[in-house]
């Protein structure tokens, strides 16, 4: 193996730089191979100067840094790229240009670090003959075939810390505090941070809720002498029979962005329970900043394993964590069904056993 490239696509997640560093170090020191970095996801293959050499010097000091030194594009799908032509916005497929650019670089492997959207692109490019290898990244932890993705642990800790801080002010003011958390259609961040941060009510996309059930829990706590309550609400949570709440619309290319359910819960619960409510939307704080030790360790193992997989010719596959071991699985297998919280699983049962309400 002489030359490979690495890119980061989709929303950033703490640990991306740890993957890049592990790829460059493992390829350079173990295989004497050259690594190229690609700027801003797949866009880098289409821009002048978008592909450049990464050396041991380029990755010095990046392990504790959030974000990605390569940049990323959360809306850069080469199979459906929006461009403006003669004043009109049109959608074009530039995947063949990307594949041609990749071929011209004589790459033996392209390591694609991303979430489901980016990994789907990696899979489609693989079918076009590009030797891709996937590394699963997302704070949402919604990719199947891997027990966890890097970035999730950091987001979880940020969310837990926010709940801890909100607890003290909720208690002081006798309020219901609602913390809206990310995760798209998966409730992992909210479930796990909610339990770790002592939430009384946890609202996740996998379990539709009723406002009346939330109020019952708040009232029950008041009767028992607790004048405040904590609600952890996933951005994708929704009341029974209603739709999810969006902060940004989508179109034929871009998916809509969730957000706003926290405010809805605050208004409805405040009115129905006659108690003061306040809402905090944690937003991108969950994605920024330095990765936890767990995420640095997992990201490093994933990066190193991706290079070993490249050396073995394991293209069209993704590195994954299973039973404490790093394995690899076909991208098609990982992407077939997105991972969700099991409403009847051990995590939800544990929370219910502690008296936590899911508002159902
Ligand atoms: O997938 C990661 C994520 O942070 C989701 O939890 C969230 O819904 C989305 O990305 C936000 O996307 P953007 O950064 O484009 O607003």
mmCIF file of C-alpha atoms and ligand atoms in Angstrom:
data_model
loop_
_atom_site.group_PDB
_atom_site.id
_atom_site.type_symbol
_atom_site.label_atom_id
_atom_site.label_comp_id
_atom_site.label_asym_id
_atom_site.label_seq_id
_atom_site.Cartn_x
_atom_site.Cartn_y
_atom_site.Cartn_z
ATOM 1 C CA UNK A 1 0.000 0.000 0.000
ATOM 2 C CA UNK A 2 1.536 3.267 -1.128
ATOM 3 C CA UNK A 3 -1.094 5.959 -1.093
ATOM 4 C CA UNK A 4 -4.453 6.456 0.575
ATOM 5 C CA UNK A 5 -6.727 9.398 1.312
ATOM 6 C CA UNK A 6 -8.984 10.349 4.187
ATOM 7 C CA UNK A 7 -12.023 12.640 4.329
ATOM 8 C CA UNK A 8 -14.564 13.655 6.954
ATOM 9 C CA UNK A 9 -18.181 14.229 5.908
ATOM 10 C CA UNK A 10 -21.497 15.199 7.512
ATOM 11 C CA UNK A 11 -21.888 16.955 10.860
ATOM 12 C CA UNK A 12 -18.715 17.081 12.909
ATOM 13 C CA UNK A 13 -18.267 14.955 16.032
ATOM 14 C CA UNK A 14 -15.587 15.022 18.723
ATOM 15 C CA UNK A 15 -12.899 12.485 17.791
ATOM 16 C CA UNK A 16 -12.625 13.214 14.044
ATOM 17 C CA UNK A 17 -9.108 14.574 14.475
ATOM 18 C CA UNK A 18 -8.143 11.506 16.514
ATOM 19 C CA UNK A 19 -9.171 9.317 13.537
ATOM 20 C CA UNK A 20 -7.200 11.451 11.059
ATOM 21 C CA UNK A 21 -4.141 11.332 13.317
ATOM 22 C CA UNK A 22 -4.386 7.550 13.728
ATOM 23 C CA UNK A 23 -4.732 7.084 9.944
ATOM 24 C CA UNK A 24 -1.706 9.251 9.160
ATOM 25 C CA UNK A 25 0.461 7.708 11.884
ATOM 26 C CA UNK A 26 -0.483 4.089 11.219
ATOM 27 C CA UNK A 27 -0.164 4.438 7.428
ATOM 28 C CA UNK A 28 3.137 6.298 7.681
ATOM 29 C CA UNK A 29 4.837 4.414 10.493
ATOM 30 C CA UNK A 30 3.491 0.883 9.990
ATOM 31 C CA UNK A 31 3.113 0.787 6.200
ATOM 32 C CA UNK A 32 5.362 3.634 4.953
ATOM 33 C CA UNK A 33 2.353 4.825 2.965
ATOM 34 C CA UNK A 34 1.512 8.380 1.974
ATOM 35 C CA UNK A 35 -1.787 9.884 3.158
ATOM 36 C CA UNK A 36 -3.714 12.622 1.366
ATOM 37 C CA UNK A 37 -6.301 14.752 3.150
ATOM 38 C CA UNK A 38 -9.486 15.806 1.347
ATOM 39 C CA UNK A 39 -11.033 19.161 2.256
ATOM 40 C CA UNK A 40 -14.724 19.558 3.138
ATOM 41 C CA UNK A 41 -15.941 16.038 2.481
ATOM 42 C CA UNK A 42 -16.322 14.885 -1.123
ATOM 43 C CA UNK A 43 -16.298 18.540 -2.267
ATOM 44 C CA UNK A 44 -12.489 18.485 -1.968
ATOM 45 C CA UNK A 45 -12.240 16.200 -5.005
ATOM 46 C CA UNK A 46 -13.883 18.882 -7.140
ATOM 47 C CA UNK A 47 -12.064 21.984 -5.865
ATOM 48 C CA UNK A 48 -8.562 23.163 -6.800
ATOM 49 C CA UNK A 49 -6.246 22.452 -3.863
ATOM 50 C CA UNK A 50 -8.923 20.292 -2.262
ATOM 51 C CA UNK A 51 -6.569 17.324 -1.871
ATOM 52 C CA UNK A 52 -3.245 17.776 -0.093
ATOM 53 C CA UNK A 53 -0.602 15.668 1.682
ATOM 54 C CA UNK A 54 -0.996 14.945 5.383
ATOM 55 C CA UNK A 55 2.278 14.350 7.189
ATOM 56 C CA UNK A 56 3.207 13.504 10.748
ATOM 57 C CA UNK A 57 3.746 17.247 11.189
ATOM 58 C CA UNK A 58 0.203 18.032 9.971
ATOM 59 C CA UNK A 59 -1.346 15.898 12.696
ATOM 60 C CA UNK A 60 0.866 16.968 15.580
ATOM 61 C CA UNK A 61 -1.195 18.283 18.513
ATOM 62 C CA UNK A 62 -4.648 17.571 17.026
ATOM 63 C CA UNK A 63 -5.669 14.659 19.294
ATOM 64 C CA UNK A 64 -7.512 16.800 21.891
ATOM 65 C CA UNK A 65 -9.054 19.153 19.327
ATOM 66 C CA UNK A 66 -12.751 19.106 18.420
ATOM 67 C CA UNK A 67 -13.960 19.688 14.845
ATOM 68 C CA UNK A 68 -11.876 18.360 11.960
ATOM 69 C CA UNK A 69 -8.685 19.777 10.454
ATOM 70 C CA UNK A 70 -10.002 18.650 7.054
ATOM 71 C CA UNK A 71 -13.258 20.564 7.279
ATOM 72 C CA UNK A 72 -16.563 18.881 6.499
ATOM 73 C CA UNK A 73 -19.736 19.443 4.493
ATOM 74 C CA UNK A 74 -23.042 18.323 5.941
ATOM 75 C CA UNK A 75 -24.724 18.980 2.586
ATOM 76 C CA UNK A 76 -22.209 17.718 0.045
ATOM 77 C CA UNK A 77 -23.652 14.683 -1.703
ATOM 78 C CA UNK A 78 -21.937 14.213 -5.113
ATOM 79 C CA UNK A 79 -24.890 12.096 -6.309
ATOM 80 C CA UNK A 80 -27.253 15.043 -5.742
ATOM 81 C CA UNK A 81 -25.424 18.348 -5.707
ATOM 82 C CA UNK A 82 -27.334 21.620 -5.787
ATOM 83 C CA UNK A 83 -25.884 24.177 -8.169
ATOM 84 C CA UNK A 84 -27.065 27.463 -9.620
ATOM 85 C CA UNK A 85 -27.085 27.487 -13.469
ATOM 86 C CA UNK A 86 -28.408 30.469 -15.442
ATOM 87 C CA UNK A 87 -29.999 31.838 -12.282
ATOM 88 C CA UNK A 88 -31.818 28.566 -11.550
ATOM 89 C CA UNK A 89 -31.036 26.087 -8.767
ATOM 90 C CA UNK A 90 -30.748 22.586 -10.171
ATOM 91 C CA UNK A 91 -29.676 19.212 -8.799
ATOM 92 C CA UNK A 92 -26.874 17.429 -10.644
ATOM 93 C CA UNK A 93 -25.059 14.123 -10.223
ATOM 94 C CA UNK A 94 -21.306 14.854 -10.097
ATOM 95 C CA UNK A 95 -20.337 11.445 -8.726
ATOM 96 C CA UNK A 96 -18.553 10.487 -11.971
ATOM 97 C CA UNK A 97 -16.375 13.635 -11.660
ATOM 98 C CA UNK A 98 -15.548 12.651 -8.085
ATOM 99 C CA UNK A 99 -14.728 9.071 -9.123
ATOM 100 C CA UNK A 100 -12.540 10.329 -11.984
ATOM 101 C CA UNK A 101 -10.698 12.712 -9.654
ATOM 102 C CA UNK A 102 -10.132 9.839 -7.196
ATOM 103 C CA UNK A 103 -8.824 7.549 -9.960
ATOM 104 C CA UNK A 104 -6.430 10.239 -11.187
ATOM 105 C CA UNK A 105 -4.855 10.360 -7.721
ATOM 106 C CA UNK A 106 -3.896 6.654 -7.892
ATOM 107 C CA UNK A 107 -5.356 5.984 -4.474
ATOM 108 C CA UNK A 108 -5.305 2.458 -3.145
ATOM 109 C CA UNK A 109 -7.952 3.328 -0.560
ATOM 110 C CA UNK A 110 -10.245 6.168 0.426
ATOM 111 C CA UNK A 111 -11.097 6.237 4.115
ATOM 112 C CA UNK A 112 -14.461 7.942 4.597
ATOM 113 C CA UNK A 113 -15.268 9.080 8.126
ATOM 114 C CA UNK A 114 -18.933 9.926 8.481
ATOM 115 C CA UNK A 115 -22.470 9.186 9.600
ATOM 116 C CA UNK A 116 -25.207 7.403 7.683
ATOM 117 C CA UNK A 117 -25.445 9.970 4.858
ATOM 118 C CA UNK A 118 -21.703 10.047 4.197
ATOM 119 C CA UNK A 119 -21.367 6.265 4.522
ATOM 120 C CA UNK A 120 -24.191 5.803 1.981
ATOM 121 C CA UNK A 121 -22.163 7.911 -0.449
ATOM 122 C CA UNK A 122 -19.071 5.779 0.324
ATOM 123 C CA UNK A 123 -21.118 2.654 -0.437
ATOM 124 C CA UNK A 124 -22.396 4.047 -3.741
ATOM 125 C CA UNK A 125 -18.890 5.127 -4.774
ATOM 126 C CA UNK A 126 -17.630 1.650 -3.895
ATOM 127 C CA UNK A 127 -20.180 0.260 -6.350
ATOM 128 C CA UNK A 128 -18.664 2.595 -8.955
ATOM 129 C CA UNK A 129 -15.279 0.978 -8.329
ATOM 130 C CA UNK A 130 -13.828 3.416 -5.759
ATOM 131 C CA UNK A 131 -11.956 1.504 -2.998
ATOM 132 C CA UNK A 132 -13.762 3.036 0.003
ATOM 133 C CA UNK A 133 -13.549 2.064 3.670
ATOM 134 C CA UNK A 134 -15.988 3.507 6.228
ATOM 135 C CA UNK A 135 -15.383 4.764 9.752
ATOM 136 C CA UNK A 136 -18.656 5.359 11.655
ATOM 137 C CA UNK A 137 -18.997 8.774 13.265
ATOM 138 C CA UNK A 138 -21.969 10.462 14.861
ATOM 139 C CA UNK A 139 -22.998 11.886 18.192
ATOM 140 C CA UNK A 140 -26.426 10.299 17.548
ATOM 141 C CA UNK A 141 -25.084 6.705 17.792
ATOM 142 C CA UNK A 142 -27.637 5.625 15.190
ATOM 143 C CA UNK A 143 -25.464 3.383 12.984
ATOM 144 C CA UNK A 144 -26.129 -0.359 13.096
ATOM 145 C CA UNK A 145 -23.422 -2.975 13.385
ATOM 146 C CA UNK A 146 -21.323 -1.001 15.845
ATOM 147 C CA UNK A 147 -22.147 -0.866 19.540
ATOM 148 C CA UNK A 148 -21.167 2.763 19.629
ATOM 149 C CA UNK A 149 -19.844 5.505 17.362
ATOM 150 C CA UNK A 150 -17.173 7.959 18.459
ATOM 151 C CA UNK A 151 -18.497 11.393 19.405
ATOM 152 C CA UNK A 152 -21.439 9.891 21.274
ATOM 153 C CA UNK A 153 -19.676 9.682 24.635
ATOM 154 C CA UNK A 154 -18.580 13.323 24.499
ATOM 155 C CA UNK A 155 -22.090 14.498 23.582
ATOM 156 C CA UNK A 156 -23.489 12.368 26.393
ATOM 157 C CA UNK A 157 -21.186 13.956 28.945
ATOM 158 C CA UNK A 158 -22.005 17.482 27.768
ATOM 159 C CA UNK A 159 -25.723 16.665 28.032
ATOM 160 C CA UNK A 160 -25.313 15.132 31.497
ATOM 161 C CA UNK A 161 -23.369 18.176 32.694
ATOM 162 C CA UNK A 162 -26.154 20.451 31.407
ATOM 163 C CA UNK A 163 -28.740 18.411 33.342
ATOM 164 C CA UNK A 164 -26.635 18.633 36.503
ATOM 165 C CA UNK A 165 -26.453 22.415 36.140
ATOM 166 C CA UNK A 166 -30.139 22.798 35.356
ATOM 167 C CA UNK A 167 -31.009 20.695 38.412
ATOM 168 C CA UNK A 168 -29.721 23.257 40.891
ATOM 169 C CA UNK A 169 -31.520 26.206 39.306
ATOM 170 C CA UNK A 170 -34.735 24.157 38.887
ATOM 171 C CA UNK A 171 -34.693 23.331 42.576
ATOM 172 C CA UNK A 172 -33.969 26.921 43.607
ATOM 173 C CA UNK A 173 -36.900 28.321 41.585
ATOM 174 C CA UNK A 174 -39.368 25.414 41.904
ATOM 175 C CA UNK A 175 -39.610 25.081 38.135
ATOM 176 C CA UNK A 176 -39.908 22.408 35.502
ATOM 177 C CA UNK A 177 -36.772 22.527 33.386
ATOM 178 C CA UNK A 178 -36.807 21.077 29.900
ATOM 179 C CA UNK A 179 -33.529 20.257 28.174
ATOM 180 C CA UNK A 180 -33.822 19.640 24.424
ATOM 181 C CA UNK A 181 -31.122 17.335 23.103
ATOM 182 C CA UNK A 182 -29.926 16.279 19.650
ATOM 183 C CA UNK A 183 -30.013 12.799 18.141
ATOM 184 C CA UNK A 184 -32.337 13.115 15.132
ATOM 185 C CA UNK A 185 -34.624 10.054 15.094
ATOM 186 C CA UNK A 186 -32.638 8.163 17.733
ATOM 187 C CA UNK A 187 -33.081 8.716 21.469
ATOM 188 C CA UNK A 188 -29.735 7.380 22.701
ATOM 189 C CA UNK A 189 -28.286 10.719 23.880
ATOM 190 C CA UNK A 190 -31.504 11.643 25.684
ATOM 191 C CA UNK A 191 -32.055 8.230 27.275
ATOM 192 C CA UNK A 192 -28.509 7.777 28.543
ATOM 193 C CA UNK A 193 -27.825 11.391 29.548
ATOM 194 C CA UNK A 194 -31.317 11.565 31.038
ATOM 195 C CA UNK A 195 -30.638 8.607 33.306
ATOM 196 C CA UNK A 196 -27.078 9.740 34.102
ATOM 197 C CA UNK A 197 -28.296 13.279 34.839
ATOM 198 C CA UNK A 198 -31.257 12.238 36.989
ATOM 199 C CA UNK A 199 -34.116 13.371 34.709
ATOM 200 C CA UNK A 200 -37.661 12.654 35.935
ATOM 201 C CA UNK A 201 -39.152 12.500 32.445
ATOM 202 C CA UNK A 202 -37.380 11.305 29.287
ATOM 203 C CA UNK A 203 -38.967 11.909 25.893
ATOM 204 C CA UNK A 204 -37.493 9.996 22.956
ATOM 205 C CA UNK A 205 -38.561 9.545 19.318
ATOM 206 C CA UNK A 206 -39.039 5.808 19.803
ATOM 207 C CA UNK A 207 -41.778 6.324 22.459
ATOM 208 C CA UNK A 208 -44.460 8.902 21.533
ATOM 209 C CA UNK A 209 -45.701 10.784 24.602
ATOM 210 C CA UNK A 210 -48.840 12.461 26.014
ATOM 211 C CA UNK A 211 -48.672 15.845 27.748
ATOM 212 C CA UNK A 212 -51.089 14.565 30.391
ATOM 213 C CA UNK A 213 -48.703 11.742 31.367
ATOM 214 C CA UNK A 214 -45.861 14.254 31.791
ATOM 215 C CA UNK A 215 -48.105 16.363 34.032
ATOM 216 C CA UNK A 216 -49.030 13.311 36.092
ATOM 217 C CA UNK A 217 -45.353 12.734 36.801
ATOM 218 C CA UNK A 218 -44.758 16.396 37.704
ATOM 219 C CA UNK A 219 -47.815 16.422 40.018
ATOM 220 C CA UNK A 220 -46.799 13.112 41.616
ATOM 221 C CA UNK A 221 -43.414 14.641 42.438
ATOM 222 C CA UNK A 222 -45.053 17.764 43.870
ATOM 223 C CA UNK A 223 -47.297 15.631 46.097
ATOM 224 C CA UNK A 224 -44.191 13.851 47.344
ATOM 225 C CA UNK A 225 -42.575 17.190 48.227
ATOM 226 C CA UNK A 226 -40.393 17.836 45.143
ATOM 227 C CA UNK A 227 -41.282 21.286 43.865
ATOM 228 C CA UNK A 228 -39.262 20.929 40.655
ATOM 229 C CA UNK A 229 -38.893 18.425 37.815
ATOM 230 C CA UNK A 230 -36.379 17.749 35.079
ATOM 231 C CA UNK A 231 -37.398 16.750 31.569
ATOM 232 C CA UNK A 232 -34.884 15.543 28.977
ATOM 233 C CA UNK A 233 -36.509 15.809 25.529
ATOM 234 C CA UNK A 234 -34.950 14.488 22.331
ATOM 235 C CA UNK A 235 -35.335 16.842 19.366
ATOM 236 C CA UNK A 236 -37.075 14.002 17.522
ATOM 237 C CA UNK A 237 -39.619 13.239 20.283
ATOM 238 C CA UNK A 238 -43.287 13.763 19.386
ATOM 239 C CA UNK A 239 -46.702 13.546 21.020
ATOM 240 C CA UNK A 240 -48.849 10.503 20.176
ATOM 241 C CA UNK A 241 -50.495 11.000 16.766
ATOM 242 C CA UNK A 242 -48.565 14.184 15.993
ATOM 243 C CA UNK A 243 -45.609 15.027 13.790
ATOM 244 C CA UNK A 244 -42.082 15.884 14.833
ATOM 245 C CA UNK A 245 -41.174 19.587 15.169
ATOM 246 C CA UNK A 246 -38.709 21.166 12.721
ATOM 247 C CA UNK A 247 -36.577 24.295 12.940
ATOM 248 C CA UNK A 248 -35.540 24.202 9.286
ATOM 249 C CA UNK A 249 -37.379 22.815 6.285
ATOM 250 C CA UNK A 250 -35.857 20.406 3.823
ATOM 251 C CA UNK A 251 -36.222 19.842 0.101
ATOM 252 C CA UNK A 252 -35.535 17.173 -2.511
ATOM 253 C CA UNK A 253 -31.814 17.172 -1.604
ATOM 254 C CA UNK A 254 -31.469 18.385 1.972
ATOM 255 C CA UNK A 255 -33.159 16.692 4.910
ATOM 256 C CA UNK A 256 -35.107 18.978 7.265
ATOM 257 C CA UNK A 257 -33.565 19.857 10.647
ATOM 258 C CA UNK A 258 -35.410 18.891 13.833
ATOM 259 C CA UNK A 259 -35.817 21.308 16.728
ATOM 260 C CA UNK A 260 -38.414 23.098 18.840
ATOM 261 C CA UNK A 261 -40.157 20.271 20.719
ATOM 262 C CA UNK A 262 -38.697 21.558 24.030
ATOM 263 C CA UNK A 263 -40.623 24.826 23.688
ATOM 264 C CA UNK A 264 -43.845 22.976 22.835
ATOM 265 C CA UNK A 265 -43.464 20.770 25.936
ATOM 266 C CA UNK A 266 -42.672 23.825 28.096
ATOM 267 C CA UNK A 267 -45.824 25.650 26.968
ATOM 268 C CA UNK A 268 -48.190 22.676 27.220
ATOM 269 C CA UNK A 269 -46.875 21.339 30.518
ATOM 270 C CA UNK A 270 -46.645 24.821 32.055
ATOM 271 C CA UNK A 271 -50.278 25.510 31.229
ATOM 272 C CA UNK A 272 -51.635 22.089 32.171
ATOM 273 C CA UNK A 273 -49.693 21.764 35.445
ATOM 274 C CA UNK A 274 -49.825 25.422 36.473
ATOM 275 C CA UNK A 275 -46.098 25.450 37.135
ATOM 276 C CA UNK A 276 -43.347 27.665 35.740
ATOM 277 C CA UNK A 277 -41.320 26.044 32.978
ATOM 278 C CA UNK A 278 -38.079 26.988 31.247
ATOM 279 C CA UNK A 279 -36.461 25.417 28.209
ATOM 280 C CA UNK A 280 -32.803 25.063 27.246
ATOM 281 C CA UNK A 281 -31.782 23.887 23.786
ATOM 282 C CA UNK A 282 -28.294 22.438 24.087
ATOM 283 C CA UNK A 283 -27.769 22.323 20.306
ATOM 284 C CA UNK A 284 -24.298 22.240 18.832
ATOM 285 C CA UNK A 285 -22.579 22.433 22.234
ATOM 286 C CA UNK A 286 -23.058 18.655 22.120
ATOM 287 C CA UNK A 287 -20.810 18.443 19.066
ATOM 288 C CA UNK A 288 -18.118 20.972 19.874
ATOM 289 C CA UNK A 289 -15.012 20.857 22.021
ATOM 290 C CA UNK A 290 -12.509 18.272 23.108
ATOM 291 C CA UNK A 291 -13.382 14.549 22.905
ATOM 292 C CA UNK A 292 -13.541 12.438 26.065
ATOM 293 C CA UNK A 293 -10.879 9.782 26.674
ATOM 294 C CA UNK A 294 -13.368 7.120 25.544
ATOM 295 C CA UNK A 295 -13.938 8.886 22.212
ATOM 296 C CA UNK A 296 -10.210 9.501 21.632
ATOM 297 C CA UNK A 297 -9.500 5.816 22.309
ATOM 298 C CA UNK A 298 -12.330 4.549 20.089
ATOM 299 C CA UNK A 299 -11.546 7.021 17.287
ATOM 300 C CA UNK A 300 -7.860 6.043 17.385
ATOM 301 C CA UNK A 301 -8.712 2.322 17.237
ATOM 302 C CA UNK A 302 -11.115 2.938 14.343
ATOM 303 C CA UNK A 303 -8.522 4.980 12.405
ATOM 304 C CA UNK A 304 -5.782 2.384 12.854
ATOM 305 C CA UNK A 305 -8.162 -0.484 12.006
ATOM 306 C CA UNK A 306 -9.300 1.312 8.823
ATOM 307 C CA UNK A 307 -5.679 1.470 7.603
ATOM 308 C CA UNK A 308 -5.138 -2.232 8.364
ATOM 309 C CA UNK A 309 -8.361 -3.016 6.492
ATOM 310 C CA UNK A 310 -7.124 -0.964 3.534
ATOM 311 C CA UNK A 311 -3.885 -2.966 3.513
ATOM 312 C CA UNK A 312 -5.932 -6.196 3.424
ATOM 313 C CA UNK A 313 -8.084 -4.851 0.564
ATOM 314 C CA UNK A 314 -11.306 -4.877 2.621
ATOM 315 C CA UNK A 315 -13.137 -2.301 0.507
ATOM 316 C CA UNK A 316 -16.841 -1.536 0.758
ATOM 317 C CA UNK A 317 -16.580 -2.313 4.460
ATOM 318 C CA UNK A 318 -16.787 -0.342 7.711
ATOM 319 C CA UNK A 319 -14.847 -0.713 10.952
ATOM 320 C CA UNK A 320 -17.062 -1.296 13.983
ATOM 321 C CA UNK A 321 -17.014 -2.026 17.708
ATOM 322 C CA UNK A 322 -18.583 -5.329 18.703
ATOM 323 C CA UNK A 323 -18.184 -6.990 22.095
ATOM 324 C CA UNK A 324 -15.168 -4.789 22.961
ATOM 325 C CA UNK A 325 -13.392 -5.819 19.727
ATOM 326 C CA UNK A 326 -12.817 -3.835 16.560
ATOM 327 C CA UNK A 327 -14.276 -5.783 13.644
ATOM 328 C CA UNK A 328 -15.335 -4.894 10.123
ATOM 329 C CA UNK A 329 -18.665 -5.368 8.397
ATOM 330 C CA UNK A 330 -20.039 -4.667 4.914
ATOM 331 C CA UNK A 331 -21.259 -1.078 4.490
ATOM 332 C CA UNK A 332 -24.525 -2.457 3.070
ATOM 333 C CA UNK A 333 -25.072 -4.404 6.304
ATOM 334 C CA UNK A 334 -24.328 -1.380 8.504
ATOM 335 C CA UNK A 335 -26.650 0.864 6.506
ATOM 336 C CA UNK A 336 -29.556 -1.531 5.933
ATOM 337 C CA UNK A 337 -31.509 -0.463 9.035
ATOM 338 C CA UNK A 338 -30.677 2.551 11.229
ATOM 339 C CA UNK A 339 -30.111 1.841 14.930
ATOM 340 C CA UNK A 340 -32.794 2.999 17.362
ATOM 341 C CA UNK A 341 -33.503 2.720 21.094
ATOM 342 C CA UNK A 342 -35.476 -0.461 21.764
ATOM 343 C CA UNK A 343 -38.593 0.690 23.653
ATOM 344 C CA UNK A 344 -38.766 -2.781 25.236
ATOM 345 C CA UNK A 345 -35.031 -3.108 25.849
ATOM 346 C CA UNK A 346 -32.953 -3.111 28.995
ATOM 347 C CA UNK A 347 -32.092 0.618 28.897
ATOM 348 C CA UNK A 348 -35.716 1.776 28.879
ATOM 349 C CA UNK A 349 -36.661 -0.909 31.435
ATOM 350 C CA UNK A 350 -33.882 0.282 33.747
ATOM 351 C CA UNK A 351 -35.131 3.867 33.525
ATOM 352 C CA UNK A 352 -38.736 2.829 34.120
ATOM 353 C CA UNK A 353 -37.628 0.779 37.122
ATOM 354 C CA UNK A 354 -36.161 3.946 38.616
ATOM 355 C CA UNK A 355 -39.522 5.679 38.298
ATOM 356 C CA UNK A 356 -38.571 7.730 35.253
ATOM 357 C CA UNK A 357 -41.557 8.532 33.023
ATOM 358 C CA UNK A 358 -41.393 8.331 29.235
ATOM 359 C CA UNK A 359 -44.624 10.302 29.044
ATOM 360 C CA UNK A 360 -46.481 7.303 27.558
HETATM 361 O O1 LIG B 1 -26.426 14.004 13.173
HETATM 362 C C1 LIG B 1 -25.813 14.862 14.070
HETATM 363 C C2 LIG B 1 -26.672 16.051 14.377
HETATM 364 O O2 LIG B 1 -26.026 16.846 15.339
HETATM 365 C C3 LIG B 1 -28.095 15.699 14.836
HETATM 366 O O3 LIG B 1 -28.133 15.282 16.176
HETATM 367 C C4 LIG B 1 -28.818 16.985 14.536
HETATM 368 O O4 LIG B 1 -30.179 16.765 14.323
HETATM 369 C C5 LIG B 1 -28.146 17.453 13.270
HETATM 370 O O5 LIG B 1 -26.884 16.827 13.219
HETATM 371 C C6 LIG B 1 -27.967 18.940 13.186
HETATM 372 O O6 LIG B 1 -27.463 19.256 11.932
HETATM 373 P P1 LIG B 1 -26.872 20.688 11.555
HETATM 374 O O7 LIG B 1 -25.510 20.801 12.195
HETATM 375 O O8 LIG B 1 -26.805 20.660 10.085
HETATM 376 O O9 LIG B 1 -27.809 21.710 12.115
#
